[in-house]
XYZ file of C-alpha atoms in Angstrom:
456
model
C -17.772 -10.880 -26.615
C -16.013 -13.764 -27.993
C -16.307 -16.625 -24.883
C -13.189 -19.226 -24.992
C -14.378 -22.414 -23.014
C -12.769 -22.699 -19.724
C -12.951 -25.741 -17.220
C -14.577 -24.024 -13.859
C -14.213 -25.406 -10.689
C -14.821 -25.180 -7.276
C -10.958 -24.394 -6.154
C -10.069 -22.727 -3.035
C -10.537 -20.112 -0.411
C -6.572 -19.730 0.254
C -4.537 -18.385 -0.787
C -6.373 -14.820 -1.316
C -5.439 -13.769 -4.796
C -4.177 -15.441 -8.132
C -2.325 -18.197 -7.582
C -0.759 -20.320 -10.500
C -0.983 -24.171 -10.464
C -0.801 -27.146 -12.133
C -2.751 -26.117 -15.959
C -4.674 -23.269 -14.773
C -4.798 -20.672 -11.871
C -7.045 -20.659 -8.662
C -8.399 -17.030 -8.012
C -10.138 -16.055 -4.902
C -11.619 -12.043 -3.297
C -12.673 -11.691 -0.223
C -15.842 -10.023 -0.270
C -18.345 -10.261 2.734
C -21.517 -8.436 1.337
C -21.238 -9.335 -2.394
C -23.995 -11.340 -4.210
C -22.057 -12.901 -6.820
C -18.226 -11.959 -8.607
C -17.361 -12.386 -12.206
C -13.999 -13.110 -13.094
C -13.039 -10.901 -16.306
C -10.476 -12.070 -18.112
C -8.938 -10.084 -21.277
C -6.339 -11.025 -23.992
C -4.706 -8.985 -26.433
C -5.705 -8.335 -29.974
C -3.542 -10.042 -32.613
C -2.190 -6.328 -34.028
C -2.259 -4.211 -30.760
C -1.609 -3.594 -27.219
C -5.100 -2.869 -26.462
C -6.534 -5.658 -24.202
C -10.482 -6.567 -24.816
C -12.246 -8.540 -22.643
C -12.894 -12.272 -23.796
C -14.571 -13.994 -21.101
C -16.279 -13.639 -18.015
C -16.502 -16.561 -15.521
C -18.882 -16.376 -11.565
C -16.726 -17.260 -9.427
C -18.637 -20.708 -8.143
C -18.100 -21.101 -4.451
C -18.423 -18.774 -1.411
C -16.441 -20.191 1.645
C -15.931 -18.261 4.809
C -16.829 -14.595 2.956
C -14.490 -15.251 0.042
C -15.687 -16.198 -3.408
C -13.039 -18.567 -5.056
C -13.338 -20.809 -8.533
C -10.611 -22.497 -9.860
C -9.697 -22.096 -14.125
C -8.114 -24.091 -15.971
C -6.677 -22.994 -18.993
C -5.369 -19.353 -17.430
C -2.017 -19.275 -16.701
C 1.039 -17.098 -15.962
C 0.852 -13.575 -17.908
C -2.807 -13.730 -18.485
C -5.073 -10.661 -17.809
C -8.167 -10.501 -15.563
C -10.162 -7.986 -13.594
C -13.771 -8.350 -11.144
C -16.899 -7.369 -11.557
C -18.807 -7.618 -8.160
C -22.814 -7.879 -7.816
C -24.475 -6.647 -4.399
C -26.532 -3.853 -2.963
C -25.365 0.034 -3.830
C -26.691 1.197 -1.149
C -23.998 4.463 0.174
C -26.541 5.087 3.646
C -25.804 1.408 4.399
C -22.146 1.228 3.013
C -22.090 -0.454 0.339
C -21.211 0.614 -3.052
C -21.586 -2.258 -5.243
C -21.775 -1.394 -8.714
C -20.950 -4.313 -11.484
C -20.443 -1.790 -14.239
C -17.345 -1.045 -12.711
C -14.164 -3.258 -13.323
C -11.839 -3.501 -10.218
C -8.040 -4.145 -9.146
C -7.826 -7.293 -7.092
C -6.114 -6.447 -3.624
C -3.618 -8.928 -3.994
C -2.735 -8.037 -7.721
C 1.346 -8.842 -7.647
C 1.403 -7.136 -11.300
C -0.839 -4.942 -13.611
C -0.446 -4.273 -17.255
C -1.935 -0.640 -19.061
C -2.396 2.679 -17.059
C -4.751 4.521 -15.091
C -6.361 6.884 -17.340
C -8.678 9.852 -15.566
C -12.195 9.646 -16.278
C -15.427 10.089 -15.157
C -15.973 6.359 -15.403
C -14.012 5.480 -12.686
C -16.769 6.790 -9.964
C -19.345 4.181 -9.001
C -21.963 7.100 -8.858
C -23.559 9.705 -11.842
C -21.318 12.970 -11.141
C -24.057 14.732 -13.270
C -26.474 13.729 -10.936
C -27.842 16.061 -8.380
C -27.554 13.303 -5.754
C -23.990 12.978 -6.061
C -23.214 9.595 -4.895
C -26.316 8.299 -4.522
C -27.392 7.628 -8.105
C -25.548 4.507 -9.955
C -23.324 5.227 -12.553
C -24.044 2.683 -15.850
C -21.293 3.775 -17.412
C -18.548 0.648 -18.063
C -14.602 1.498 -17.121
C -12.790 -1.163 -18.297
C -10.916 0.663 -20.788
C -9.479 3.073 -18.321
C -8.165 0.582 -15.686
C -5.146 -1.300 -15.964
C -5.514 -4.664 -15.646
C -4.322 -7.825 -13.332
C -1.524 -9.815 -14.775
C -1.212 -13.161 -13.214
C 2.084 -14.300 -11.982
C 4.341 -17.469 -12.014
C 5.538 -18.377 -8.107
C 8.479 -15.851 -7.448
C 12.230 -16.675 -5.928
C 12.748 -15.284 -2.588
C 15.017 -12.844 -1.758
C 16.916 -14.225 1.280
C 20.304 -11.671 1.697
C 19.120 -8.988 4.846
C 22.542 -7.318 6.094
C 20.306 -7.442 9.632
C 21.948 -3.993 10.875
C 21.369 -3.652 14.469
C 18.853 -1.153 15.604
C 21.629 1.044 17.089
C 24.143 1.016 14.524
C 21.148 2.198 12.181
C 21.869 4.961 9.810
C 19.033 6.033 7.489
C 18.814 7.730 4.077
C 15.340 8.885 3.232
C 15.107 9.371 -0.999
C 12.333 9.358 -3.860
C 13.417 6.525 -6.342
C 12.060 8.923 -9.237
C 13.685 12.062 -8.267
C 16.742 10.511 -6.328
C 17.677 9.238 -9.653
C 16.633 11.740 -11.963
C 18.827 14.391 -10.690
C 21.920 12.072 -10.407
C 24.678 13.163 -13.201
C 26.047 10.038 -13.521
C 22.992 7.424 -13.812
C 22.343 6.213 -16.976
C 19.776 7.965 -19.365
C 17.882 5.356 -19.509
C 17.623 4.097 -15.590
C 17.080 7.379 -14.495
C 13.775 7.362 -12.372
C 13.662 3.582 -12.304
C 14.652 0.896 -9.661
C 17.288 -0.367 -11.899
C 18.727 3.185 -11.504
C 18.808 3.415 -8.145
C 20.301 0.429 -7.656
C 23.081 1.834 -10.594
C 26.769 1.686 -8.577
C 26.952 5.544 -8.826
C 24.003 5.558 -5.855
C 25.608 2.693 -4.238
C 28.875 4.152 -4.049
C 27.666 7.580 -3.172
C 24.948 5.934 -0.066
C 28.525 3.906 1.224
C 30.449 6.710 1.248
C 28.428 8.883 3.197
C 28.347 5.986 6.122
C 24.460 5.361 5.447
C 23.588 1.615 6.538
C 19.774 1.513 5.515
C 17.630 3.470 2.869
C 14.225 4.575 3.131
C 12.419 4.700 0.157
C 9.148 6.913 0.134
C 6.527 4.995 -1.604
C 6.715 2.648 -4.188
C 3.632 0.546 -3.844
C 1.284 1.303 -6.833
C -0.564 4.777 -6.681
C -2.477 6.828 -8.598
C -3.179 10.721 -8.855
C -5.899 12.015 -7.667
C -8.862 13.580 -9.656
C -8.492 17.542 -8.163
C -4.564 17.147 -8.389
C -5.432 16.014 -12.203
C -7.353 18.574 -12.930
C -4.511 20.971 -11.900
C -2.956 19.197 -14.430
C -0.374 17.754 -12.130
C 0.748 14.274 -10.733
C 1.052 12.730 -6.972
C 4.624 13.176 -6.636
C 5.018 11.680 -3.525
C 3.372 8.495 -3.347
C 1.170 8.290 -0.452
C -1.825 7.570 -2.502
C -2.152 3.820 -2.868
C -4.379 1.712 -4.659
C -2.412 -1.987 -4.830
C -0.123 -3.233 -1.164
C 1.110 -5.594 -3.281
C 2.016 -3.864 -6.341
C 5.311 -2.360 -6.846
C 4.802 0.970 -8.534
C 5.225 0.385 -12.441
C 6.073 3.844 -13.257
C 9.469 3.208 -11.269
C 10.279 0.280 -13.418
C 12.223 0.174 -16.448
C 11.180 -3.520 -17.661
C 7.921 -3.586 -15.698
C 9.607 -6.961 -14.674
C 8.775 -8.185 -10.562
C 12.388 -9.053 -10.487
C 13.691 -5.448 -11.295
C 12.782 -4.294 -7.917
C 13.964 -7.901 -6.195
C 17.447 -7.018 -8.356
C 17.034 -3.948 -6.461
C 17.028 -5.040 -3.728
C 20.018 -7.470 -4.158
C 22.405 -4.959 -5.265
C 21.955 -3.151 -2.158
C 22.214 -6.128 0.033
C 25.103 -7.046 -1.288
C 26.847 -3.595 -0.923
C 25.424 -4.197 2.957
C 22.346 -1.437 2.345
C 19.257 -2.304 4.308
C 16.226 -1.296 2.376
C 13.040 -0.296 4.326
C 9.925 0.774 2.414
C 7.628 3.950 3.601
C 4.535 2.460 3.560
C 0.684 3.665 3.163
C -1.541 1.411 5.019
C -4.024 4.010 6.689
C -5.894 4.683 3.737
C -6.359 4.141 -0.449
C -6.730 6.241 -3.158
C -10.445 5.857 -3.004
C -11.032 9.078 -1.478
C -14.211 9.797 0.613
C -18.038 9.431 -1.080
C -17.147 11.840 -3.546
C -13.758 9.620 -4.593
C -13.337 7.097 -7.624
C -13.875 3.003 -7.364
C -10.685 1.172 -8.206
C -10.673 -1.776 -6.113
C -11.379 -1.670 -2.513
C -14.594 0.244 -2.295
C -16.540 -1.541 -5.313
C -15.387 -5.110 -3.820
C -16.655 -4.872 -0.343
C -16.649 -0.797 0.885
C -18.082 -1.802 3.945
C -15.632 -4.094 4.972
C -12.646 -2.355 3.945
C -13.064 0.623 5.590
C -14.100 2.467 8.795
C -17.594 4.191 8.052
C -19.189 6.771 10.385
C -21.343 4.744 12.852
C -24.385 7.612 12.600
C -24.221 7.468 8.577
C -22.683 4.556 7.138
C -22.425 6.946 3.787
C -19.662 8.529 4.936
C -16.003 7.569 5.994
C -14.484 8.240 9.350
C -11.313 10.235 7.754
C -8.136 9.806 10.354
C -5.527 10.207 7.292
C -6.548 13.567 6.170
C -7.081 11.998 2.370
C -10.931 11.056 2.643
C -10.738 7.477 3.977
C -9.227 5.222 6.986
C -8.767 1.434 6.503
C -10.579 -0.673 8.983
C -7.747 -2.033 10.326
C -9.925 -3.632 12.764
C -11.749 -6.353 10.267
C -9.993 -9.355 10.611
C -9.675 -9.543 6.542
C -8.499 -6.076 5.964
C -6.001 -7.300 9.096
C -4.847 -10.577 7.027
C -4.618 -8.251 3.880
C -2.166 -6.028 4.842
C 0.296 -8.880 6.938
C 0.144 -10.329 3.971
C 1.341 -7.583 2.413
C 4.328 -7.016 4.806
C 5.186 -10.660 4.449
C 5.248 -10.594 0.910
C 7.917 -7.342 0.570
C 10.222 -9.386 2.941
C 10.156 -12.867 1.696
C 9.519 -12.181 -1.673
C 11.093 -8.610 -2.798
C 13.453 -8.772 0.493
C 12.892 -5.803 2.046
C 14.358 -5.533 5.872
C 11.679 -2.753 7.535
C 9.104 -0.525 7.393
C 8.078 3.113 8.630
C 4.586 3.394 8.356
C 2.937 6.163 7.484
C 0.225 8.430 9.955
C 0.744 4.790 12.493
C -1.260 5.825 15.257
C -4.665 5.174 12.771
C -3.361 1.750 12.866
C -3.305 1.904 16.370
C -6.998 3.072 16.390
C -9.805 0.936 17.784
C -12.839 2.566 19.759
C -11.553 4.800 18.233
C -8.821 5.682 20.586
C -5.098 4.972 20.262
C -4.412 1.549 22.068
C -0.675 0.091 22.235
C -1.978 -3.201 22.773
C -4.518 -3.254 19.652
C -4.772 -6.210 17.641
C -2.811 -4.535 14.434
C 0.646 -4.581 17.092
C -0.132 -7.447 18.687
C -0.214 -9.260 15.022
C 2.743 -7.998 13.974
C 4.534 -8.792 17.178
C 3.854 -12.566 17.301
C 4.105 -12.683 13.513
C 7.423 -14.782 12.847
C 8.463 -13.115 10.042
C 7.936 -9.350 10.940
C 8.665 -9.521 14.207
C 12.030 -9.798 12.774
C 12.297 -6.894 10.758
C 12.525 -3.299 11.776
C 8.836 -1.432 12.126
C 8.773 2.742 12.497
C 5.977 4.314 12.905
C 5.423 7.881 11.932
C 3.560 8.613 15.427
C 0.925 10.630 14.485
C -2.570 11.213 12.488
C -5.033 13.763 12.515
C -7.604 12.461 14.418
C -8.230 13.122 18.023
C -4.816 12.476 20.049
C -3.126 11.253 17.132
C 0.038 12.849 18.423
C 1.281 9.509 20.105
C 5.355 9.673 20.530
C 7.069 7.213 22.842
C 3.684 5.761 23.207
C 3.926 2.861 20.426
C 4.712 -1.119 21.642
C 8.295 -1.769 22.784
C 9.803 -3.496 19.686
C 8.869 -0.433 17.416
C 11.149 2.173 16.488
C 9.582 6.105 16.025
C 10.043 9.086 14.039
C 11.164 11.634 16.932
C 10.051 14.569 15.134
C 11.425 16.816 18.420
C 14.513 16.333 17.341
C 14.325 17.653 14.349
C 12.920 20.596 15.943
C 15.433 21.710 18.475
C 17.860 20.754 15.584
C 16.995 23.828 13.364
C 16.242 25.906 16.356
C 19.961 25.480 17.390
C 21.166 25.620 14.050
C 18.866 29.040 14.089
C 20.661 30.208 17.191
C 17.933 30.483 19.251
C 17.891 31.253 22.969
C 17.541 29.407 26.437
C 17.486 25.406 24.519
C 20.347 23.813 25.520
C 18.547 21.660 28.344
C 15.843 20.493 25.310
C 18.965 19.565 23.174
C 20.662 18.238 25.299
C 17.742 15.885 26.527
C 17.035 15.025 22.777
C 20.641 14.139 22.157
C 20.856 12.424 25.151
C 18.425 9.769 23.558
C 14.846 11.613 24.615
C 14.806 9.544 28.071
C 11.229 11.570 28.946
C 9.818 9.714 25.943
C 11.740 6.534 25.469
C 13.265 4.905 28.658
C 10.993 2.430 29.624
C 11.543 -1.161 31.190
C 12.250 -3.412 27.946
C 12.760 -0.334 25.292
C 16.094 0.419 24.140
C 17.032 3.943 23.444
C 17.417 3.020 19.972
C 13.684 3.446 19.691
C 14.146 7.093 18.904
C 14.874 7.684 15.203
C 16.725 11.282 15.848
C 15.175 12.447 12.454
C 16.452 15.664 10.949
C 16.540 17.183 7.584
């Protein structure tokens, strides 16, 4: 490995992430249980795209459970990874395993793809122990890898549609523009295509005031829908909060989404981003190690109090953020911040919300996830829906979420298509939905409004 000198020093503990300044770059990962993080950092070769790793720096100081070095010399566009040291030990939760490069949570930009392999699991998948055996096996070569960024122009243009005049179009920025005759060739499935003035006109003309786009922060397939040979359509499988999904991007530029963005403002379009906070792409014991789960897996997410091997699964998709650790907390209002000042985004419905909500481990309305948000001076300005419902234990939690949210009123939909259907003896449920679901919504302080009379 070829070793360029770099001047190392102590830097800081904040901001979390990469952050450019002055002649170098200051990076810094929270990791609680670590025992030492390398900083990889890659370049390209002179005749190729293929990135090789040139240098790998220890991150010098531990303050406060983050590890943090300052670099000079790395700059805006250059490529890095982590390795992290510490116990893999799965009974006590953790799953160190420095053969394994990782994303860094607050990655803004990543260059090269995800490519399947067996490398990517922090355990020997030939081994009759499943996850308990260490994998030696190195993965750099099938991860993308960090890009660090220059400090980005806000986007500062919300319409701010009230809550009642709200009108919202749900759409997939892939297939929304793939299927649209008149987008260009070469936009189509891209956020410049989206945001083409076909769609534009179209949205205006049907009255809508807001879109809703289903996911678009990075996300990856996972293994048993690759081996069916097929792809996460959707999106709710996410691996970076911070990341908008390259795949969607024609330039794999930051700005094409912030253009985005713009374009709709300025036709007075709200966007509001579906958003996957409740759990990665990491899966459950059995899943791959892409960020989250080889940095600190024991801080990141909820583990099962009798066998800390094992992942209490509220989502349904093998894993459940722990919501709950103050870091993991600061991680994902930091996300939220960072989609409206930065990309200029005006809401959010979050997906499976009551696992948000979650905390011993029942639903509370008053946990310290809402009560963030709702002191929180930026997002307490922005619209938040929740999707009010996992699969755990009394997920089901409609008209039960804090005042200032808006929810998905999936009964609604419901009695819709049963009177579309023509079915008997529901006019006093219909009416009572169309009347603004008073049984679920009218509550001192909560505006009617709350209800998002969802139908499809």
């Amino acid at each position: 490995m070829h070793q360029p000198h770099y001047q190392v020093s102590s830097g800081r503990s904040y901001p979390l992430g990469a952050t450019c300044e002055n002649k170098g770059t200051n990076f810094a990962l929270f990791s609680a249980n670590a025992t030492k993080v390398e900083l990889c950092l890659f370049e390209k070769q002179p005749s190729s795209s293929t990135l090789i790793e040139t240098a790998r720096i220890t991150l010098p100081e531990f303050t406060d459970d983050v590890w943090h070095g300052y670099v000079e010399g790395i700059n805006a566009g250059d490529y890095y990874g982590y390795r992290v040291h510490g116990p893999f030990a799965p009974h006590q939760g953790h799953r160190f395993n420095p053969n394994k490069l990782l994303l860094d949570p607050y990655a803004k930009k990543i260059s090269g793809e995800f490519i399947p392999s067996d490398r990517h699991f922090s355990y020997d998948l030939k081994s009759d122990q499943k996850d308990l055996t260490l994998c030696q096996q190195d993965n750099a070569n099938y991860l993308p890898k960090c890009v660090v960024t220059p400090a980005l122009a806000k986007v500062n243009s919300h319409p701010k549609i009230r809550r009642r005049d709200t009108i919202i179009y749900e759409l997939h920025v892939k297939g929304f523009t793939e299927l649209h005759p008149t987008v260009p060739v070469k936009l189509k499935g891209t956020y410049a295509g989206l945001a083409s003035k076909p769609i534009c006109d179209y949205l205006l003309a049907l009255g809508v005031t807001s879109i809703e786009l289903l996911p678009v922060h990075q996300f990856v397939d996972e293994p048993f829908v690759q081996e069916k040979g097929l792809n996460n359509y959707w999106g709710y499988n996410t691996i970076g909060f911070f990341l908008a999904h390259q795949q969607y991007s024609s330039s794999n530029d930051i700005e094409e989404f912030q253009q985005m963005v713009e374009t709709f403002h300025h036709a007075g379009i709200e966007v509001i981003l579906d958003v996957v906070y409740n759990h990665s792409a990491e899966g459950n014991e059995l899943g791959p190690t892409y960020s989250f789960k080889g940095i600190d897996n024991a801080s990141y997410y909820r583990l099962a109090s009798d066998n800390k091997r094992y992942y209490d699964n509220y989502s349904g998709c093998g894993n459940t953020l722990n919501v709950q650790h103050p870091r993991v907390l600061q991680m994902i209002l930091d996300s939220l911040r960072y989609w409206v000042e930065v990309m200029g985004v005006d809401g959010f419905r979050f997906d499976l919300a009551s696992a948000l909500g979650r905390e011993t481990p029942e639903f509370n309305p008053q946990s310290t996830f809402f009560n963030a948000l709702r002191q929180d001076p930026i997002l307490a300005k922005v619209k938040l829906i929740a999707e009010p419902w996992d699969i755990g234990e009394n997920g089901y939690q409609l008209g039960n979420f804090p005042n200032s949210w808006l929810e998905w009123n999936d009964k609604i939909r419901d009695i819709c298509r049963q009177f579309w259907r023509g079915d008997n003896a529901i006019s006093p449920e219909f009416a009572r939905r169309l009347h603004g679901s008073s049984d679920l919504f009218e509550k001192p302080s909560r505006r009617p409004s709350a209800s998002v009379n969802l139908i499809t």
